[in-house]
Coordinates of C-alpha atoms and ligand atoms in Angstrom, one line a residue:
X1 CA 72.4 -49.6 -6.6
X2 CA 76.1 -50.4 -7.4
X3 CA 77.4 -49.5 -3.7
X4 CA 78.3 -53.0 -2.9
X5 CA 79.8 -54.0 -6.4
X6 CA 81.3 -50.8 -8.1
X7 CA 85.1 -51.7 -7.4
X8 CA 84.7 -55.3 -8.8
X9 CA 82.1 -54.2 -12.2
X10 CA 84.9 -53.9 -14.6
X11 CA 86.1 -57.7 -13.1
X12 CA 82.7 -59.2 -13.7
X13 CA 81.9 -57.8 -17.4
X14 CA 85.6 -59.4 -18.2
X15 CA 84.5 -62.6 -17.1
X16 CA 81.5 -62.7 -19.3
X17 CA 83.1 -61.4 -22.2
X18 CA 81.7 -58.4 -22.8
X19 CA 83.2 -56.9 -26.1
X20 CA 83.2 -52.9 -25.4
X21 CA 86.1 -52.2 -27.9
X22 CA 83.8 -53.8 -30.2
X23 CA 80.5 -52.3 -29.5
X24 CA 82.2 -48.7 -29.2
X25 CA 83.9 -49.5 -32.7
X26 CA 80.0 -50.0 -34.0
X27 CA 78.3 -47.1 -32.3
X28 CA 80.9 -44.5 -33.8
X29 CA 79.9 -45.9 -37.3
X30 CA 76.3 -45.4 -36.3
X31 CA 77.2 -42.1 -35.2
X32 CA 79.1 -41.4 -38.3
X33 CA 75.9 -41.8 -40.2
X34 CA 72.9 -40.2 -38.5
X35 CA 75.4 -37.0 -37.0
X36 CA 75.6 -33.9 -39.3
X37 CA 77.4 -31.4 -37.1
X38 CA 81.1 -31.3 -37.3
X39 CA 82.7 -31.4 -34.6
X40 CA 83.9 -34.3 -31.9
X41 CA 82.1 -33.8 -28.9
X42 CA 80.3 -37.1 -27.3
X43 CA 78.4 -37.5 -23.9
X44 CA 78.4 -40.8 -22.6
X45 CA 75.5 -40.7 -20.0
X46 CA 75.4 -43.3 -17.1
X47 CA 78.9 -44.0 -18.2
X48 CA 80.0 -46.6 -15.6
X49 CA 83.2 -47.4 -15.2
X50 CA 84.0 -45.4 -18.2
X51 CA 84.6 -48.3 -20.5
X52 CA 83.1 -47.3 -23.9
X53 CA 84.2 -43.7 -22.6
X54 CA 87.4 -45.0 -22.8
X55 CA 87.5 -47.2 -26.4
X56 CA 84.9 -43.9 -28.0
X57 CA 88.1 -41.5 -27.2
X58 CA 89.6 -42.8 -30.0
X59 CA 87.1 -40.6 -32.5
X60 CA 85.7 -38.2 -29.9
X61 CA 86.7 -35.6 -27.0
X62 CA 84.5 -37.7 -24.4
X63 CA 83.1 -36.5 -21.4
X64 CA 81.0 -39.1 -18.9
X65 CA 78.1 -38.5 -16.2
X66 CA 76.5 -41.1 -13.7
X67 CA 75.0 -41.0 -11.0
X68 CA 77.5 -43.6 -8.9
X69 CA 80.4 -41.6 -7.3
X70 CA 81.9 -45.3 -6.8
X71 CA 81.5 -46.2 -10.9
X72 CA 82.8 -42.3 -11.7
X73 CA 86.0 -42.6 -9.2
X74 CA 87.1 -46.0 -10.9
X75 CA 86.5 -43.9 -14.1
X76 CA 88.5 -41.0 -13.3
X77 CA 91.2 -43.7 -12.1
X78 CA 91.7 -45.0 -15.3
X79 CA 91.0 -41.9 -17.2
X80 CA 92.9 -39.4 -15.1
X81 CA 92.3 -36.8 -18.3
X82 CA 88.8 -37.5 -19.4
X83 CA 86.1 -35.1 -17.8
X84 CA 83.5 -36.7 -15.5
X85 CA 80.8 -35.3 -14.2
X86 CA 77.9 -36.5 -11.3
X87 CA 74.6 -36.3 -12.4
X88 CA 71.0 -37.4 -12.8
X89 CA 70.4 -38.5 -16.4
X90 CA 66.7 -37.2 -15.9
X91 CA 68.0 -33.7 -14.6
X92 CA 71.1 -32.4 -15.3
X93 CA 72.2 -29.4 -17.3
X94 CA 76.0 -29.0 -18.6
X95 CA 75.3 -26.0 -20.1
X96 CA 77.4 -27.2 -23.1
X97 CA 76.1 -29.4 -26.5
X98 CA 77.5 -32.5 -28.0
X99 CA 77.5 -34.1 -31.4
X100 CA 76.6 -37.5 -29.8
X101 CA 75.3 -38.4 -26.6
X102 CA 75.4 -41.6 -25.8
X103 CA 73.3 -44.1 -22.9
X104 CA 74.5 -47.9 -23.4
X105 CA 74.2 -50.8 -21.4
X106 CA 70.6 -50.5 -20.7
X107 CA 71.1 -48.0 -18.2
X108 CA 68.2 -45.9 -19.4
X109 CA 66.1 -49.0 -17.5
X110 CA 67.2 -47.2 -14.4
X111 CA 65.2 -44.1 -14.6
X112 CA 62.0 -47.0 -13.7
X113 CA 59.2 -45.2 -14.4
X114 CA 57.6 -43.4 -18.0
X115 CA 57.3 -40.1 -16.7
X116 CA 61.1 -40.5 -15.6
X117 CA 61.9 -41.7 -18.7
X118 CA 60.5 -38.7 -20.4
X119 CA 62.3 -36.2 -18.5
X120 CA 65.9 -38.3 -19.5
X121 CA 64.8 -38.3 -23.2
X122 CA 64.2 -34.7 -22.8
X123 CA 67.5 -33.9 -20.5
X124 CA 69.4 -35.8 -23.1
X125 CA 68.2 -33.9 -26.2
X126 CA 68.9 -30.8 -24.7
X127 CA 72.8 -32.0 -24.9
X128 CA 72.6 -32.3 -28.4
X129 CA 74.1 -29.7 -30.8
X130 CA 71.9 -28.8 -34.0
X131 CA 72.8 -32.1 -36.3
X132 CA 73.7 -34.2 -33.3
X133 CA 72.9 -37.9 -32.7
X134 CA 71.5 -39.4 -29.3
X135 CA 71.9 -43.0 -29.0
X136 CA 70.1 -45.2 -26.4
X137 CA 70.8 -48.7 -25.8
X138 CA 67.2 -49.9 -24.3
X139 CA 66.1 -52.4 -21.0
X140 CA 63.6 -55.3 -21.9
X141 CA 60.1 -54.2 -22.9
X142 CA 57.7 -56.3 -20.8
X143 CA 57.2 -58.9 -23.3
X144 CA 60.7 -59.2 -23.5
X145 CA 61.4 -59.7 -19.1
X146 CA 61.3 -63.2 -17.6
X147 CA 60.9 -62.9 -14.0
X148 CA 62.1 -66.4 -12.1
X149 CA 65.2 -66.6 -13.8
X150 CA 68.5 -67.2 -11.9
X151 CA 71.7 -67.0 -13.5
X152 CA 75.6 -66.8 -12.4
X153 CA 78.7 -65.6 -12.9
X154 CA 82.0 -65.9 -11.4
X155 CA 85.1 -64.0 -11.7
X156 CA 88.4 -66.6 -10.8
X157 CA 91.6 -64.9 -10.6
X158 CA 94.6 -66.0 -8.3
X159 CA 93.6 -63.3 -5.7
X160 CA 90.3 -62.3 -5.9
X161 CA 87.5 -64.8 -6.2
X162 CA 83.6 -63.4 -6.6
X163 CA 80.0 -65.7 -7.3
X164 CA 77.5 -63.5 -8.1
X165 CA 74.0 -65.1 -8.2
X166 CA 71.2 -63.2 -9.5
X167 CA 67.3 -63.4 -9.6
X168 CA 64.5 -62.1 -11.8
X169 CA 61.3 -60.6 -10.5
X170 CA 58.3 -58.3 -11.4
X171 CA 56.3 -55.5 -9.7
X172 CA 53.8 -54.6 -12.3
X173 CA 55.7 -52.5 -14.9
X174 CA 59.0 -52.8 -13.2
X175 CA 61.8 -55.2 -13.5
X176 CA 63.7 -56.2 -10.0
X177 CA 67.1 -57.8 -10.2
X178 CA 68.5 -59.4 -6.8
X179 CA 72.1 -59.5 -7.1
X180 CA 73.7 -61.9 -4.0
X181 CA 77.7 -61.6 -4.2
X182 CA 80.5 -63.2 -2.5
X183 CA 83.6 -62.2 -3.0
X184 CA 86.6 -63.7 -2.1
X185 CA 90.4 -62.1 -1.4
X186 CA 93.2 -62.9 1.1
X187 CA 91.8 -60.4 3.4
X188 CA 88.6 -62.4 3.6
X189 CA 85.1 -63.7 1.8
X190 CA 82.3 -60.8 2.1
X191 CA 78.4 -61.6 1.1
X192 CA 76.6 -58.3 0.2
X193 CA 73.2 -58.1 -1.8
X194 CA 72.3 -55.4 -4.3
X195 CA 68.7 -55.0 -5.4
X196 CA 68.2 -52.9 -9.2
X197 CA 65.0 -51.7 -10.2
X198 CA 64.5 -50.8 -13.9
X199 CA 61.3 -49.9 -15.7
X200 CA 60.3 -52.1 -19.0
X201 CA 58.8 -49.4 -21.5
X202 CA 57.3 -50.6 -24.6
X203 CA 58.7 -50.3 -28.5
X204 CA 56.0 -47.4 -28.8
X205 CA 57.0 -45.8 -25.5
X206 CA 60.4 -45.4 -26.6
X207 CA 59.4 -44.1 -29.6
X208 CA 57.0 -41.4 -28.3
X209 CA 59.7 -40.1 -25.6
X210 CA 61.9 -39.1 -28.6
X211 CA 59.3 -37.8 -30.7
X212 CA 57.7 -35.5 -27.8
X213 CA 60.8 -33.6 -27.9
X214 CA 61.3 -33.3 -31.6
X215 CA 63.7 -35.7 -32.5
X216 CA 63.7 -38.1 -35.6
X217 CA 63.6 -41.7 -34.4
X218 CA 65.1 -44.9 -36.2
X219 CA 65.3 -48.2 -34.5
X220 CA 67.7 -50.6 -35.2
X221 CA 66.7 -53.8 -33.5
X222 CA 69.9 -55.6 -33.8
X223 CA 71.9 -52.9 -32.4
X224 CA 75.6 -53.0 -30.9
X225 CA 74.6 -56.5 -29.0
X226 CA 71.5 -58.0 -30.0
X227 CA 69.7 -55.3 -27.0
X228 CA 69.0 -52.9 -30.2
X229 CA 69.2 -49.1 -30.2
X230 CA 67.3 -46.3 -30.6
X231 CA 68.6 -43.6 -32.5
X232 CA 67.5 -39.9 -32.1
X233 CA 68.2 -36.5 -34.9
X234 CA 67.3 -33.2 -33.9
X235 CA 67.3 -32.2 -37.8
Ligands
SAM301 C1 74.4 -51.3 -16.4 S1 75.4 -49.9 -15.8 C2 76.1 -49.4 -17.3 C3 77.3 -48.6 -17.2 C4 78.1 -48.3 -18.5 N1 77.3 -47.6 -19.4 C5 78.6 -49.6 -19.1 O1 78.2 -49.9 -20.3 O2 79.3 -50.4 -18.5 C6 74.1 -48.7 -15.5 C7 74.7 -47.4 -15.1 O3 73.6 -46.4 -15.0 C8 73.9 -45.5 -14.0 N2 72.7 -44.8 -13.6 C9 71.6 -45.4 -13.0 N3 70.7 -44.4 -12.8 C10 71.2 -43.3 -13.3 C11 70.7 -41.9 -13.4 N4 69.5 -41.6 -12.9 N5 71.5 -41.0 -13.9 C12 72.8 -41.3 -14.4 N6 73.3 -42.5 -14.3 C13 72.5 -43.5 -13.8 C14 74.5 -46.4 -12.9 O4 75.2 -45.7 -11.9 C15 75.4 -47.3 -13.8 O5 76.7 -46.7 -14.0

């Protein structure tokens, strides 16, 4: 889904302001007081770009997985000694634990349906050494979604110019996200579209996907930007 606008996704979240150092900075506190194994290890699943990968490695040996080899080879670029790995959240197995693992940005949305959902939850948990923490920034719950919204943003640097308009829609328990861009450089102005599809599970079907597997579940609705969190313990 990020084929057309991987190389420019670190350009666009500047422009909007997102504060990563700032919402890393909060996650390791939340970390630091759910986690009771010792030792440093974090996951950050459907890592990106490899932007809170990059502010976490500050308190933790970090490793990343996605799914996007474009997202994961403008990770390695700026992270030329972090580990990254390709992978499904809903199926992959390291064979190796972690003290946190971590799924921000909404990006569990992306697995679109409940059953999906499950099987991430699960994959996830399975990460987690005995006393670790699994941390899941959610997508909207359907109350929450407003198809027919169109919104914009725009990136303006001396070289490299980009609009990106984007619309809101619904199909039944799924939210759809029409992304039109045009970006602009010397070399020319390109118009691509990308179309994302994430699911909107409920408060309680959160809940249940963590508790299936045997993990404690808090919720903190404020969370590291207003999005809240939910918060997994194996312990
Ligand atoms: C909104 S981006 C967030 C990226 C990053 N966590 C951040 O905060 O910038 C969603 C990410 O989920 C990844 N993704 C989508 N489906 C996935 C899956 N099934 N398994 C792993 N990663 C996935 C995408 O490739 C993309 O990197």
């Amino acid at each position: 889904m990020f084929s057309k606008s991987a190389q420019y996704y670190d350009e666009i979240y500047a422009s909007v302001d997102k504060d990563y150092a700032a919402e890393a900075a909060k996650a390791h506190k939340i970390i630091q007081r759910y986690r009771q194994s010792k030792s440093k290890l974090l996951l950050d699943v459907a890592c990106g770009t490899g932007v809170h990968a990059g502010y976490l490695s500050k308190y933790y040996q970090v490793e990343g997985l996605d799914l996007d080899s474009g997202l994961l080879s403008v990770a390695k670029k700026k992270h030329p000694k972090m580990r990254f790995h390709q992978g499904d959240m809903t199926d992959f197995d390291l064979g190796r634990q972690f003290d946190a693992v971590v799924c921000l940005f909404s990006s569990i949305g992306y697995v679109r349906t409940k059953s999906r959902l499950q099987k991430a939850i699960k994959t996830l948990s399975r990460h987690l050494l005995p006393g670790g923490v699994l941390v899941i920034e959610p997508w909207f719950s359907p109350k929450q979604w407003h198809p027919g919204r169109v919104s914009m943003t725009q990136v303006s640097k001396p070289d490299l110019k980009i609009v990106r308009m984007s619309l809101s829609r619904q199909r039944g328990k799924l939210s759809l996200i029409e992304f039109q861009y045009l970006v602009g450089t010397p070399k020319g102005i390109e118009h691509s579209v990308e179309i994302h599809e994430l699911g909107l599970f409920t408060h309680k079907e959160y809940l249940d996907a963590f508790k299936a597997v045997g993990l404690k579940v808090t919720h903190d609705p404020e969370g590291l930007d207003g999005r809240g969190l939910y918060i997994g313990t194996n312990q």
